[in-house]
PDB file of C-alpha atoms in Angstrom:
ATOM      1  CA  UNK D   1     -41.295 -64.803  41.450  1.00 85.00           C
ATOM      2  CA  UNK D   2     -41.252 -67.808  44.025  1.00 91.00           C
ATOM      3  CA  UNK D   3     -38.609 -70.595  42.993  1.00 95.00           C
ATOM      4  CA  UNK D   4     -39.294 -73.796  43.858  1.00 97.00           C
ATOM      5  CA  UNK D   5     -35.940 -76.610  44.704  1.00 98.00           C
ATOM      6  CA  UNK D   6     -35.701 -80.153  45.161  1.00 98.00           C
ATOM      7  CA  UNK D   7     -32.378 -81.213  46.869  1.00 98.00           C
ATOM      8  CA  UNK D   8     -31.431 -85.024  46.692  1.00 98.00           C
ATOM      9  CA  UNK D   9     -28.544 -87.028  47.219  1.00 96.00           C
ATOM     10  CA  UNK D  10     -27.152 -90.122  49.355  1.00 93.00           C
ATOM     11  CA  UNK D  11     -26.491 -90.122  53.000  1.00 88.00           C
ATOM     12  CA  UNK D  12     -23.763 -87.739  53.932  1.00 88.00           C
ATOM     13  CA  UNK D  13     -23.092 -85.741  50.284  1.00 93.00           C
ATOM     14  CA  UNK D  14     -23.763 -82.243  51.968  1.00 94.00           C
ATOM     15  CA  UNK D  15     -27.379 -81.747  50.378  1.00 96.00           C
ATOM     16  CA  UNK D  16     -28.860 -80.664  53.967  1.00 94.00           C
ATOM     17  CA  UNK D  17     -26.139 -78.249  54.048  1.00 94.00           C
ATOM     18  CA  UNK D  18     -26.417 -76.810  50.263  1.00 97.00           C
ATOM     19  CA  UNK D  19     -29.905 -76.700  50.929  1.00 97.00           C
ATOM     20  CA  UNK D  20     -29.938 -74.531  54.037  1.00 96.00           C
ATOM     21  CA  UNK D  21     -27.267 -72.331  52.474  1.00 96.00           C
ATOM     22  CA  UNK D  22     -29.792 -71.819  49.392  1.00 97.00           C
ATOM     23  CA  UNK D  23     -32.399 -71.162  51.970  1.00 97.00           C
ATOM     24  CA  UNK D  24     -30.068 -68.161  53.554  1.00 96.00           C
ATOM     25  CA  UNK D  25     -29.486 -66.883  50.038  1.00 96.00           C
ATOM     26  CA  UNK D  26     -33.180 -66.571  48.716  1.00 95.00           C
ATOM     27  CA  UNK D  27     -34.196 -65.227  52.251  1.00 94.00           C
ATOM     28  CA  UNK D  28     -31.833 -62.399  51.823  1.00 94.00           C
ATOM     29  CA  UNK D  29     -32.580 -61.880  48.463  1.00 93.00           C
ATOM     30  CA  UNK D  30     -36.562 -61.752  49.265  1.00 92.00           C
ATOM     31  CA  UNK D  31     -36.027 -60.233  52.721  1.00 93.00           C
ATOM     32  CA  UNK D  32     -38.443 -62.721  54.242  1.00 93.00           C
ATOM     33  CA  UNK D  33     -37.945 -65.343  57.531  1.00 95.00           C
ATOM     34  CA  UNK D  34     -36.540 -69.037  56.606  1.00 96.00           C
ATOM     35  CA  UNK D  35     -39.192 -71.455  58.130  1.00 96.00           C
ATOM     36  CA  UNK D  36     -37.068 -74.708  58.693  1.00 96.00           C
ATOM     37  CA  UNK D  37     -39.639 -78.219  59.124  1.00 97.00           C
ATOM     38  CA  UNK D  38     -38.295 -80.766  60.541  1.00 94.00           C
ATOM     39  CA  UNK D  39     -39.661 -83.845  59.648  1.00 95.00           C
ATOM     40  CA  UNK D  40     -37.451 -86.278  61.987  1.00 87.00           C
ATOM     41  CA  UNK D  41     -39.002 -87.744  65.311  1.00 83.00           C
ATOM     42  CA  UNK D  42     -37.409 -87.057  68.154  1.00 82.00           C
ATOM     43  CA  UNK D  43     -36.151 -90.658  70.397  1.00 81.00           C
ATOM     44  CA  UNK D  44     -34.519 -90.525  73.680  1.00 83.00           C
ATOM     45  CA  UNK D  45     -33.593 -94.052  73.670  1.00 85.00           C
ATOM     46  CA  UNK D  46     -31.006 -93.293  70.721  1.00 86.00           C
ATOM     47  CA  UNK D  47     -28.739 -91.086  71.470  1.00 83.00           C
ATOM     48  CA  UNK D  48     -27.366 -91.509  67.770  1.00 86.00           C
ATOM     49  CA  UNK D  49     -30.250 -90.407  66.410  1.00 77.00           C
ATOM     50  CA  UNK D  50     -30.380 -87.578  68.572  1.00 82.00           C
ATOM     51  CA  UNK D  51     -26.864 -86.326  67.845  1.00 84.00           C
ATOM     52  CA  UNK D  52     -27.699 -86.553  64.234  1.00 81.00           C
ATOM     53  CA  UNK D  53     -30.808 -84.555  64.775  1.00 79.00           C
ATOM     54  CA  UNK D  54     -28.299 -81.582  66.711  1.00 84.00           C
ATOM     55  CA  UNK D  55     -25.898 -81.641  64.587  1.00 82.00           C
ATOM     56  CA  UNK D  56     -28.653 -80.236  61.980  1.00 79.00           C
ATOM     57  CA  UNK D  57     -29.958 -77.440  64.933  1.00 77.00           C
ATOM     58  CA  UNK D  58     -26.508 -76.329  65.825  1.00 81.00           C
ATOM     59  CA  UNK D  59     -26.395 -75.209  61.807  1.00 82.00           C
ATOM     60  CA  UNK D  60     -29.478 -73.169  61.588  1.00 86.00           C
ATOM     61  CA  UNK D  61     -29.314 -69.344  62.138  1.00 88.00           C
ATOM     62  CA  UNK D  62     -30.867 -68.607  65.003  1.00 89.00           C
ATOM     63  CA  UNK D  63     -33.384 -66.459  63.456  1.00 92.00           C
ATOM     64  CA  UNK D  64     -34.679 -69.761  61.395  1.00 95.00           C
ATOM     65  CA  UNK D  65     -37.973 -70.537  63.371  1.00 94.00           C
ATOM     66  CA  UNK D  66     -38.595 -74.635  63.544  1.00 94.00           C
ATOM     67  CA  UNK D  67     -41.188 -76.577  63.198  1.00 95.00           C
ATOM     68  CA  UNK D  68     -41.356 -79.595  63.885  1.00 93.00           C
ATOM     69  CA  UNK D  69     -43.512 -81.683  61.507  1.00 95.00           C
ATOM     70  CA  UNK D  70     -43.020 -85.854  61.644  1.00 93.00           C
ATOM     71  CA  UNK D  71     -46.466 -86.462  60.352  1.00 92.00           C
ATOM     72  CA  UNK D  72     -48.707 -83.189  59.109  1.00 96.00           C
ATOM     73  CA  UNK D  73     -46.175 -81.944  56.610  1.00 97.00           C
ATOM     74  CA  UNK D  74     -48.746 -80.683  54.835  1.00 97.00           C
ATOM     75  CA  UNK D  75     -50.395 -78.692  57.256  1.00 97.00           C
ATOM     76  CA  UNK D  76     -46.886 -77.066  58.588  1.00 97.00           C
ATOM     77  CA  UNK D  77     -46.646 -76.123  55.032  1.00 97.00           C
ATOM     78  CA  UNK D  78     -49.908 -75.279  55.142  1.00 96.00           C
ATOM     79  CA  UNK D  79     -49.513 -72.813  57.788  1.00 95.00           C
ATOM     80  CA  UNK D  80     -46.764 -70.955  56.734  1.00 95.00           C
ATOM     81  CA  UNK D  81     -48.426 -70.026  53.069  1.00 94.00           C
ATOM     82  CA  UNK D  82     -51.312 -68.955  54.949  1.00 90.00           C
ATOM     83  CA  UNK D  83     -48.798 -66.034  57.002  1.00 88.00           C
ATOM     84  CA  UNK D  84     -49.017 -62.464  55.574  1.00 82.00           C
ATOM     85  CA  UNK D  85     -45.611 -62.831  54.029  1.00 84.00           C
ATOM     86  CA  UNK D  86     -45.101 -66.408  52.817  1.00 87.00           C
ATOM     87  CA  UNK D  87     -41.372 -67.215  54.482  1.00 95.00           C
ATOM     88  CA  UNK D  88     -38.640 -69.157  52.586  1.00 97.00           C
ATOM     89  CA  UNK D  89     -39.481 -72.598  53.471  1.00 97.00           C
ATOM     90  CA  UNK D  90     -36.995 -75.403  53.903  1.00 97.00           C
ATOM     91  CA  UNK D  91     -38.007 -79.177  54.382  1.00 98.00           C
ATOM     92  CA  UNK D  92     -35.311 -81.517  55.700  1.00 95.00           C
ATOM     93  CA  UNK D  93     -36.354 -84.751  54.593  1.00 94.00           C
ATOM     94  CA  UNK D  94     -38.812 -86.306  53.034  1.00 98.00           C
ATOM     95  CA  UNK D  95     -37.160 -90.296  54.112  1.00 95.00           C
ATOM     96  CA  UNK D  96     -38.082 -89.440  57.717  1.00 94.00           C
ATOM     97  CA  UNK D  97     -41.444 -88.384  56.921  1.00 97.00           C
ATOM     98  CA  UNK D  98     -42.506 -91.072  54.357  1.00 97.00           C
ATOM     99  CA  UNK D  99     -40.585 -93.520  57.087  1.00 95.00           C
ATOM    100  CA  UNK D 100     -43.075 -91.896  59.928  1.00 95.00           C
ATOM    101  CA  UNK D 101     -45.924 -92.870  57.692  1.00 95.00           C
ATOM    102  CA  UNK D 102     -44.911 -96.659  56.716  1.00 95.00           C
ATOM    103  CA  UNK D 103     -48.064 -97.841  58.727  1.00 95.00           C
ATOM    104  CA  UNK D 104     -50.448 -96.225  56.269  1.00 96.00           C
ATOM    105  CA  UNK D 105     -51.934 -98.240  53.676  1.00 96.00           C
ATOM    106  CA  UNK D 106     -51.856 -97.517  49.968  1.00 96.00           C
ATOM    107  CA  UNK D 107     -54.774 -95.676  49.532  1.00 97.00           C
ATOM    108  CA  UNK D 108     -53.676 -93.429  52.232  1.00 97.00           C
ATOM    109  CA  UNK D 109     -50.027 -92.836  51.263  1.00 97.00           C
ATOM    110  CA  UNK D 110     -51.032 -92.096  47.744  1.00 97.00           C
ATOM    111  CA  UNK D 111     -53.786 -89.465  48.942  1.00 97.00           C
ATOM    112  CA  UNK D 112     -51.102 -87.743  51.259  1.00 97.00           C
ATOM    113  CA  UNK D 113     -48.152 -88.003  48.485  1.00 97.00           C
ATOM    114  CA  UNK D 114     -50.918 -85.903  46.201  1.00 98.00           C
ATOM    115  CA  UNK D 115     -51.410 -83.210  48.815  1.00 98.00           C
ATOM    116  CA  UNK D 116     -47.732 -82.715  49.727  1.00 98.00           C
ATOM    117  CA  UNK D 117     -46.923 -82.588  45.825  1.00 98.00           C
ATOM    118  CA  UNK D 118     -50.062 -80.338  45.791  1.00 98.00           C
ATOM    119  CA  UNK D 119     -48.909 -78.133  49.234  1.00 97.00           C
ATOM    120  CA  UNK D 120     -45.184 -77.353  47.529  1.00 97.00           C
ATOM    121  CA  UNK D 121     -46.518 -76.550  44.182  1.00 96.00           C
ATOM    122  CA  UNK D 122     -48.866 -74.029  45.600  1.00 96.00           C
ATOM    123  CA  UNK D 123     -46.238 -72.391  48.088  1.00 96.00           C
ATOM    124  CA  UNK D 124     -46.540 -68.549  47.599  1.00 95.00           C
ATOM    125  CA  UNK D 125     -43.021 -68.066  48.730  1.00 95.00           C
ATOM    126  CA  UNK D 126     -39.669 -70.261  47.780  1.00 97.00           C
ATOM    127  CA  UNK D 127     -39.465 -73.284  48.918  1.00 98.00           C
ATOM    128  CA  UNK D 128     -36.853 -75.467  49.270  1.00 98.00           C
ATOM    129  CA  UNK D 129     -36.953 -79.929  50.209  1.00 98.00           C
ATOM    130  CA  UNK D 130     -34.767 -82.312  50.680  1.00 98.00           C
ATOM    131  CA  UNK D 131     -34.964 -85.927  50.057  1.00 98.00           C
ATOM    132  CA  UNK D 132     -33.081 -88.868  50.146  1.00 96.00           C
ATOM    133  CA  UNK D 133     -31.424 -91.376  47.210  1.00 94.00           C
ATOM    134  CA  UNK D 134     -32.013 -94.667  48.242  1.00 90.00           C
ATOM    135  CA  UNK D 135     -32.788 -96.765  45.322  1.00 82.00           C
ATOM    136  CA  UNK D 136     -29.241 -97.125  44.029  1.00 85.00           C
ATOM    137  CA  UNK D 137     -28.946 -99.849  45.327  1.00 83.00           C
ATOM    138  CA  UNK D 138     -29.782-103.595  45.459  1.00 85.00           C
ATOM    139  CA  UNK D 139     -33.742-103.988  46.148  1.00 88.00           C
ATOM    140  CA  UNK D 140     -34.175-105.107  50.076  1.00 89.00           C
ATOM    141  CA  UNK D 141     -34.761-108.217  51.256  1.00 91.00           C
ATOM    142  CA  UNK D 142     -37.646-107.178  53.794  1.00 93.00           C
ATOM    143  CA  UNK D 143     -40.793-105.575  52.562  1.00 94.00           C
ATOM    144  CA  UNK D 144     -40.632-102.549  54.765  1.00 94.00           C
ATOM    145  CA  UNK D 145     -37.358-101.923  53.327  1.00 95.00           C
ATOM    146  CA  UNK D 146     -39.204-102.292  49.504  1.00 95.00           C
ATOM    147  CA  UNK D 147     -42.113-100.262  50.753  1.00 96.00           C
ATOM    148  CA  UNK D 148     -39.795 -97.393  52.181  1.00 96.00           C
ATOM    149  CA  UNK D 149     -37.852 -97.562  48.778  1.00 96.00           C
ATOM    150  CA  UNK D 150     -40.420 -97.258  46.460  1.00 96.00           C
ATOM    151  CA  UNK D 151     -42.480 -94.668  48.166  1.00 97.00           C
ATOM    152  CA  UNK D 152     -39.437 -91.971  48.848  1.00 97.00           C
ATOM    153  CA  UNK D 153     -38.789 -92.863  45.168  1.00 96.00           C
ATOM    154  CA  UNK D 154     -42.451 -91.889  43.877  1.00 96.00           C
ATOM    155  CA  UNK D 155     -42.454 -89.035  45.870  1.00 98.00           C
ATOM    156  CA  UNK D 156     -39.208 -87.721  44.907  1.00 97.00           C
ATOM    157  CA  UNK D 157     -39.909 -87.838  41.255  1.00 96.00           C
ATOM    158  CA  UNK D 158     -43.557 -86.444  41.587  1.00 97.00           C
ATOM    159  CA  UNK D 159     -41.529 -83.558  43.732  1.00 98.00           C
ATOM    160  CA  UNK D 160     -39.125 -82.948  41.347  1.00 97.00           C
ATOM    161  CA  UNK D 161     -41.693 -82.689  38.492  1.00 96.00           C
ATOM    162  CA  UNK D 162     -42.805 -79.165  40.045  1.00 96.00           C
ATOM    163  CA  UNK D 163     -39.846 -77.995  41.311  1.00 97.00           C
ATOM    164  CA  UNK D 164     -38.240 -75.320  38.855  1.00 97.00           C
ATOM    165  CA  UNK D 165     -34.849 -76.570  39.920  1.00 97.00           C
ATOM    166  CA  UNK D 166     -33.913 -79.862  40.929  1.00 98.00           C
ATOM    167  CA  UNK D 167     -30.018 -80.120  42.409  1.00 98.00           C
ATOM    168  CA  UNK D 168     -28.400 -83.712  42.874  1.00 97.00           C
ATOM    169  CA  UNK D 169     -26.000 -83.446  45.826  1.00 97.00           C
ATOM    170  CA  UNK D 170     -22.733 -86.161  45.420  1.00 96.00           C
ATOM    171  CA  UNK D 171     -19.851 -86.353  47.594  1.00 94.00           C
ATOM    172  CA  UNK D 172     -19.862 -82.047  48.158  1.00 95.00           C
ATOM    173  CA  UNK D 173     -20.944 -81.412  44.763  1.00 97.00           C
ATOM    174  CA  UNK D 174     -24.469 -80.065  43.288  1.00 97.00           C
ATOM    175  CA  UNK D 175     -25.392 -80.496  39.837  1.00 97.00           C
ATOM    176  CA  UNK D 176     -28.982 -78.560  38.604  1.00 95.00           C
ATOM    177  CA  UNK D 177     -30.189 -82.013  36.419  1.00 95.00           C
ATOM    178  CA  UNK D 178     -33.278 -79.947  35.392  1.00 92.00           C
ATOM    179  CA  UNK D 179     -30.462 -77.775  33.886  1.00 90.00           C
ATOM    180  CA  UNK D 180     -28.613 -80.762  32.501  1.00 90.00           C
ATOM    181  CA  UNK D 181     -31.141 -83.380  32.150  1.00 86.00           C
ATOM    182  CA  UNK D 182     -33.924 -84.725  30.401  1.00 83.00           C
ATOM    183  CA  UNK D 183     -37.485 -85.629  31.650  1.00 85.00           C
ATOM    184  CA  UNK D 184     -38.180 -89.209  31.146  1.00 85.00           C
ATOM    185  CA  UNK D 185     -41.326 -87.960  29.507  1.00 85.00           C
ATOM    186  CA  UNK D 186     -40.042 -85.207  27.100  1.00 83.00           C
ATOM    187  CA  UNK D 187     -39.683 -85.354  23.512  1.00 83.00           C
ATOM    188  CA  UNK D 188     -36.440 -87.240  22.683  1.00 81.00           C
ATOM    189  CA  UNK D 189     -35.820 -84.568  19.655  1.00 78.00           C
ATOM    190  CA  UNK D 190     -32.948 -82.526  21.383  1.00 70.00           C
ATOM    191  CA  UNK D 191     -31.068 -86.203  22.365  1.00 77.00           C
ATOM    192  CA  UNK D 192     -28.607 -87.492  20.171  1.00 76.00           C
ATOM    193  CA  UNK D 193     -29.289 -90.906  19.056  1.00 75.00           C
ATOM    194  CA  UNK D 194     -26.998 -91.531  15.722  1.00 68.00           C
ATOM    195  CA  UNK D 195     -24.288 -93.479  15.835  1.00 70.00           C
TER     196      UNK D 195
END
């Protein structure tokens, strides 16, 4: 059976890494191609940005084929469950591809939020997607900032909601919450409440 992940955490916890490394396990356990999509943009003018965006090539097996996907993440998706043999799929992040799409109004953003939620929980094969944690802390000042926030945030839950496991990535460390947690929305029966 296909497994689905979601793989969160803050900037720099290793939940990139620990996803590609589940991606190389499930491949090998299917026997199937790892299908990596890249959802950054690609800018010249900053080198930073670029190093950042090597540093994540140099890591991938050489047999991972790329795509490169800053807007139609669902259509890259897409694509690959339409292949003979759905491949593992792994989608690193969904901050630079909600970021890529501040300019679309509400409407839009909740339509395309629907049909990636909608494209992952219909993958034939596993998939695996990363997302970044960036409502921990204060709300920003600027309305982009809010806008960002919010939408990575309802996108993130809606993804986790389908995913069979959902791993929170801290400082080198993965915990399954699915495994550990509670949904929000689940009958409060197994929670201790006495005091």
């Amino acid at each position: 059976m296909p497994i689905s992940i979601l793989v969160t955490g803050p900037s720099r916890s290793g939940k990139s890494e620990f996803a590609e490394r589940l991606a190389s396990r499930l491949a090998a356990i299917a026997d199937r191609p790892v299908v990596y999509i890249a959802t950054a943009r690609r800018n010249p003018d900053d080198p930073e940005w670029q190093a950042r965006i090597e540093q994540h090539c140099l890591r991938r097996p050489e047999a991972w084929r790329t795509i490169e996907a800053p807007q139609d993440l669902v259509g890259a998706i897409e694509a690959a469950n339409g292949e003979t043999r759905s491949p593992c799929l792994l989608v690193d992040a969904f901050g630079t591809w909600v970021a890529n799409g501040l300019g679309d109004d509400c409407d839009t953003w909740q339509t395309e939020r629907d049909r990636l939620v909608a494209a992952i929980a219909g993958y034939r094969g596993d998939a695996i997607c990363v997302a970044e944690e960036t409502g921990w802390g204060l709300v920003p000042a600027y309305p982009a900032g809010r806008q960002f926030r919010d939408r990575l945030g309802e996108l993130t839950r809606a993804a986790g909601a389908v995913a069979d496991r959902l791993y929170l990535v801290v400082a080198g460390y993965a915990i399954d919450v699915k495994a550990a947690g509670y949904a929000i929305d689940a009958p409060l029966d197994g929670i201790e409440l006495a005091r």
